[in-house]
Amino acid sequence: MEPITLFKDKRILLGVTGSIAAYKAVDLASKLTQVGALVDVIMTDAAQRFVLPITFSSVTGRPVYTSMWHSDTGGGLPTHIAHVGLGEGADLFVIAPITANTIAKLASGLADDLLSVTALAAHCPTIIAPAMDGGMYQHPATQSNLHTLVKRGVTLIEPEVGRFASGMVGKGRFPDTLTLIGHIRRVLGREGALAGRKIVITAGGTREAIDPVRYITNHSSGKQGYALAQAALDVGADVILISAARNLPVPLGAALVPVNSAQQMCDVVLKYVDGADALIKAAAVADFRPAQIADQKIKKSHDASEAPSLALTRTPDILLAVKQQRAESGWPRVVVGFAAESQNLLDNAQDKLTRKGLDMIVANDITAPDAGFAVDTNRVVILDAQGAQESLDLASKAAVSEQVIARVVTLLES
Ligand code: CTP
């Protein structure tokens, strides 16, 4: 995984307890390290029956802590007292997987090993991800203990329904690493610059139906829009993702509104921008649609030289409709457009910025092989309504998104 700004220099305590899912926590520790976090692993005795400490230290490059009684805690901790030192200055305590036994200990404040002592001493936010047999998870004792922890402010990542190591099926499976990281991002970002702000983002290429089988679309993958949604979530925003894209993983925490046509996207955008702080229109909206949508599949004739012709009509320009609504209601407070151009990049972008009443436009040259549709990188120029113009270096769509979101923050503050 690529480094993620949100995780840069963050010290995450990863508590691992004795569940078979402990081996999956190795992947979590590895990915958290790859995205830039400093991961200090604490293992219970039972966890060490499933995985060795050296497995974790190999992927984190840091010591693994297993006992309260080691005097040398190492690892550059703020104090030599392990249980206090580990918690002090930590940004987050993630206990994954957490067993029913450790849940019970935490709920009643027991402190008889390094993990449970650290949980009492730490002041940072705590996330727990239970993994156990479905019967144990649903047991009233476990549910009551979880309720106590959640009431106390602990974030619970619900286990998933699926097959256990025992072969039985139920609720208790450890979620996959990306889901866990999605939850961790939400907690780390929750007090970010867009906390409490509603940001509407559109993504993907609209689909304009010809008949029940066929449609017209474009090459937009939706990747830039989804990356923008993740970047906004990382700074605490409430994100509504209006998407014509399919098959992309939805960033955890985004409210997805799937759409197909430009008209549908227009209707939904006009509804959701009411009361929104910003609209970011990364979608590639079709400008034309078939004038008639056939009710039945259009059949070809037996004459091989014959083909139907398609009459097209214009779709609504969504940003123009937003401009009009905004003039009356004042919402959304900030509007950002995108301009995908194959020629005269700056002139065309400037024209769209002015004509569509935007605060900012992100322009890119779609003919460049390393920018634009489908690829994971983009090379953009950002123009704003005050006449400023800035070219960003080639960067991942995630990095471009962080830059765009940072400018949205500035616009909302000004
Ligand atoms: N857009 C829109 N409604 C449309 C077409 C585009 O809201 N019917 C938005 C896009 O989401 C984007 C911006 O307008 O934020 C520019 O889109 P683009 O396709 O580059 O420009 P068009 O306005 O369609 O102009 P042209 O196709 O002539 O370049």
CSV table of N, CA and C in Angstrom, one decimal, residues 14-17 19-33 39 41-43 47 51 55-56 59-60 94-98 129 131 174-177 180:
chain,number,residue,atom,x,y,z
A,14,LEU,N,-1.3,-1.8,18.6
A,14,LEU,CA,-2.1,-2.9,18.1
A,14,LEU,C,-2.1,-4.0,19.1
A,15,GLY,N,-3.2,-4.2,19.8
A,15,GLY,CA,-3.3,-5.2,20.8
A,15,GLY,C,-3.8,-6.5,20.1
A,16,VAL,N,-3.1,-7.6,20.3
A,16,VAL,CA,-3.5,-8.9,19.7
A,16,VAL,C,-3.8,-9.9,20.8
A,17,THR,N,-5.0,-10.5,20.7
A,17,THR,CA,-5.4,-11.5,21.7
A,17,THR,C,-5.5,-12.9,21.1
A,19,SER,N,-7.1,-15.3,19.5
A,19,SER,CA,-8.1,-15.9,18.6
A,19,SER,C,-7.3,-16.4,17.3
A,20,ILE,N,-7.9,-17.3,16.6
A,20,ILE,CA,-7.3,-17.8,15.4
A,20,ILE,C,-7.1,-16.7,14.4
A,21,ALA,N,-7.9,-15.6,14.5
A,21,ALA,CA,-7.8,-14.5,13.6
A,21,ALA,C,-6.5,-13.7,13.9
A,22,ALA,N,-5.7,-14.1,15.0
A,22,ALA,CA,-4.5,-13.4,15.3
A,22,ALA,C,-3.6,-13.3,14.1
A,23,TYR,N,-3.6,-14.4,13.2
A,23,TYR,CA,-2.7,-14.4,12.1
A,23,TYR,C,-3.1,-13.3,11.1
A,24,LYS,N,-4.4,-13.0,11.1
A,24,LYS,CA,-4.8,-11.9,10.1
A,24,LYS,C,-4.3,-10.5,10.6
A,25,ALA,N,-4.1,-10.4,11.9
A,25,ALA,CA,-3.6,-9.2,12.5
A,25,ALA,C,-2.2,-8.9,12.0
A,26,VAL,N,-1.5,-9.9,11.5
A,26,VAL,CA,-0.1,-9.7,11.0
A,26,VAL,C,-0.3,-8.8,9.7
A,27,ASP,N,-1.3,-9.1,8.9
A,27,ASP,CA,-1.5,-8.4,7.7
A,27,ASP,C,-1.9,-6.9,8.0
A,28,LEU,N,-2.7,-6.8,9.1
A,28,LEU,CA,-3.1,-5.4,9.5
A,28,LEU,C,-1.9,-4.7,10.0
A,29,ALA,N,-1.0,-5.3,10.8
A,29,ALA,CA,0.2,-4.6,11.2
A,29,ALA,C,1.1,-4.2,10.1
A,30,SER,N,1.2,-5.1,9.1
A,30,SER,CA,2.0,-4.8,7.9
A,30,SER,C,1.4,-3.6,7.1
A,31,LYS,N,0.1,-3.7,6.8
A,31,LYS,CA,-0.5,-2.6,6.0
A,31,LYS,C,-0.4,-1.3,6.8
A,32,LEU,N,-0.6,-1.3,8.1
A,32,LEU,CA,-0.6,0.0,8.8
A,32,LEU,C,0.8,0.6,8.8
A,33,THR,N,1.8,-0.3,8.8
A,33,THR,CA,3.2,0.1,8.7
A,33,THR,C,3.5,0.7,7.3
A,39,VAL,N,3.8,1.2,14.4
A,39,VAL,CA,2.9,0.2,15.0
A,39,VAL,C,3.6,-0.5,16.2
A,41,VAL,N,3.1,-3.4,18.8
A,41,VAL,CA,2.2,-4.5,19.0
A,41,VAL,C,2.3,-5.0,20.4
A,42,ILE,N,1.2,-5.2,21.1
A,42,ILE,CA,1.1,-5.9,22.4
A,42,ILE,C,0.4,-7.2,22.2
A,43,MET,N,1.0,-8.3,22.6
A,43,MET,CA,0.4,-9.6,22.5
A,43,MET,C,0.1,-10.2,23.9
A,47,ALA,N,-2.4,-15.0,22.6
A,47,ALA,CA,-2.1,-14.7,21.2
A,47,ALA,C,-0.8,-15.3,20.7
A,51,VAL,N,0.5,-17.0,17.0
A,51,VAL,CA,1.5,-16.3,16.2
A,51,VAL,C,2.7,-15.9,17.1
A,55,THR,N,7.0,-12.5,14.2
A,55,THR,CA,6.2,-12.3,13.0
A,55,THR,C,5.8,-10.9,12.9
A,56,PHE,N,5.3,-10.3,14.0
A,56,PHE,CA,4.9,-8.9,14.0
A,56,PHE,C,6.1,-8.0,13.9
A,59,VAL,N,7.3,-7.4,10.5
A,59,VAL,CA,6.6,-6.5,9.5
A,59,VAL,C,6.5,-5.1,10.0
A,60,THR,N,6.6,-4.9,11.3
A,60,THR,CA,6.5,-3.5,11.8
A,60,THR,C,7.9,-2.8,12.0
A,94,VAL,N,-5.8,0.0,18.9
A,94,VAL,CA,-6.6,-0.9,18.2
A,94,VAL,C,-6.4,-2.3,18.8
A,95,ILE,N,-7.5,-2.9,19.2
A,95,ILE,CA,-7.3,-4.3,19.7
A,95,ILE,C,-8.0,-5.2,18.7
A,96,ALA,N,-7.2,-5.9,18.0
A,96,ALA,CA,-7.8,-6.7,16.9
A,96,ALA,C,-6.9,-7.9,16.6
A,97,PRO,N,-7.4,-9.1,16.7
A,97,PRO,CA,-8.7,-9.5,17.2
A,97,PRO,C,-8.8,-9.4,18.7
A,98,ILE,N,-10.0,-9.1,19.2
A,98,ILE,CA,-10.2,-9.1,20.7
A,98,ILE,C,-11.1,-10.3,21.0
A,129,ALA,N,-12.0,-5.0,17.6
A,129,ALA,CA,-12.5,-5.8,16.5
A,129,ALA,C,-12.7,-7.2,17.0
A,131,ALA,N,-13.4,-11.2,17.4
A,131,ALA,CA,-13.4,-12.3,16.5
A,131,ALA,C,-13.5,-13.6,17.3
A,174,PHE,N,-13.6,-12.1,11.7
A,174,PHE,CA,-12.8,-10.9,11.7
A,174,PHE,C,-12.8,-10.3,10.3
A,175,PRO,N,-13.1,-9.0,10.2
A,175,PRO,CA,-13.2,-8.3,8.9
A,175,PRO,C,-11.9,-8.3,8.2
A,176,ASP,N,-11.9,-8.0,6.9
A,176,ASP,CA,-10.6,-8.0,6.1
A,176,ASP,C,-9.8,-6.7,6.5
A,177,THR,N,-8.6,-6.8,6.1
A,177,THR,CA,-7.7,-5.7,6.5
A,177,THR,C,-8.2,-4.3,6.0
A,180,LEU,N,-10.9,-3.0,8.1
A,180,LEU,CA,-10.3,-2.5,9.4
A,180,LEU,C,-9.7,-1.2,9.2
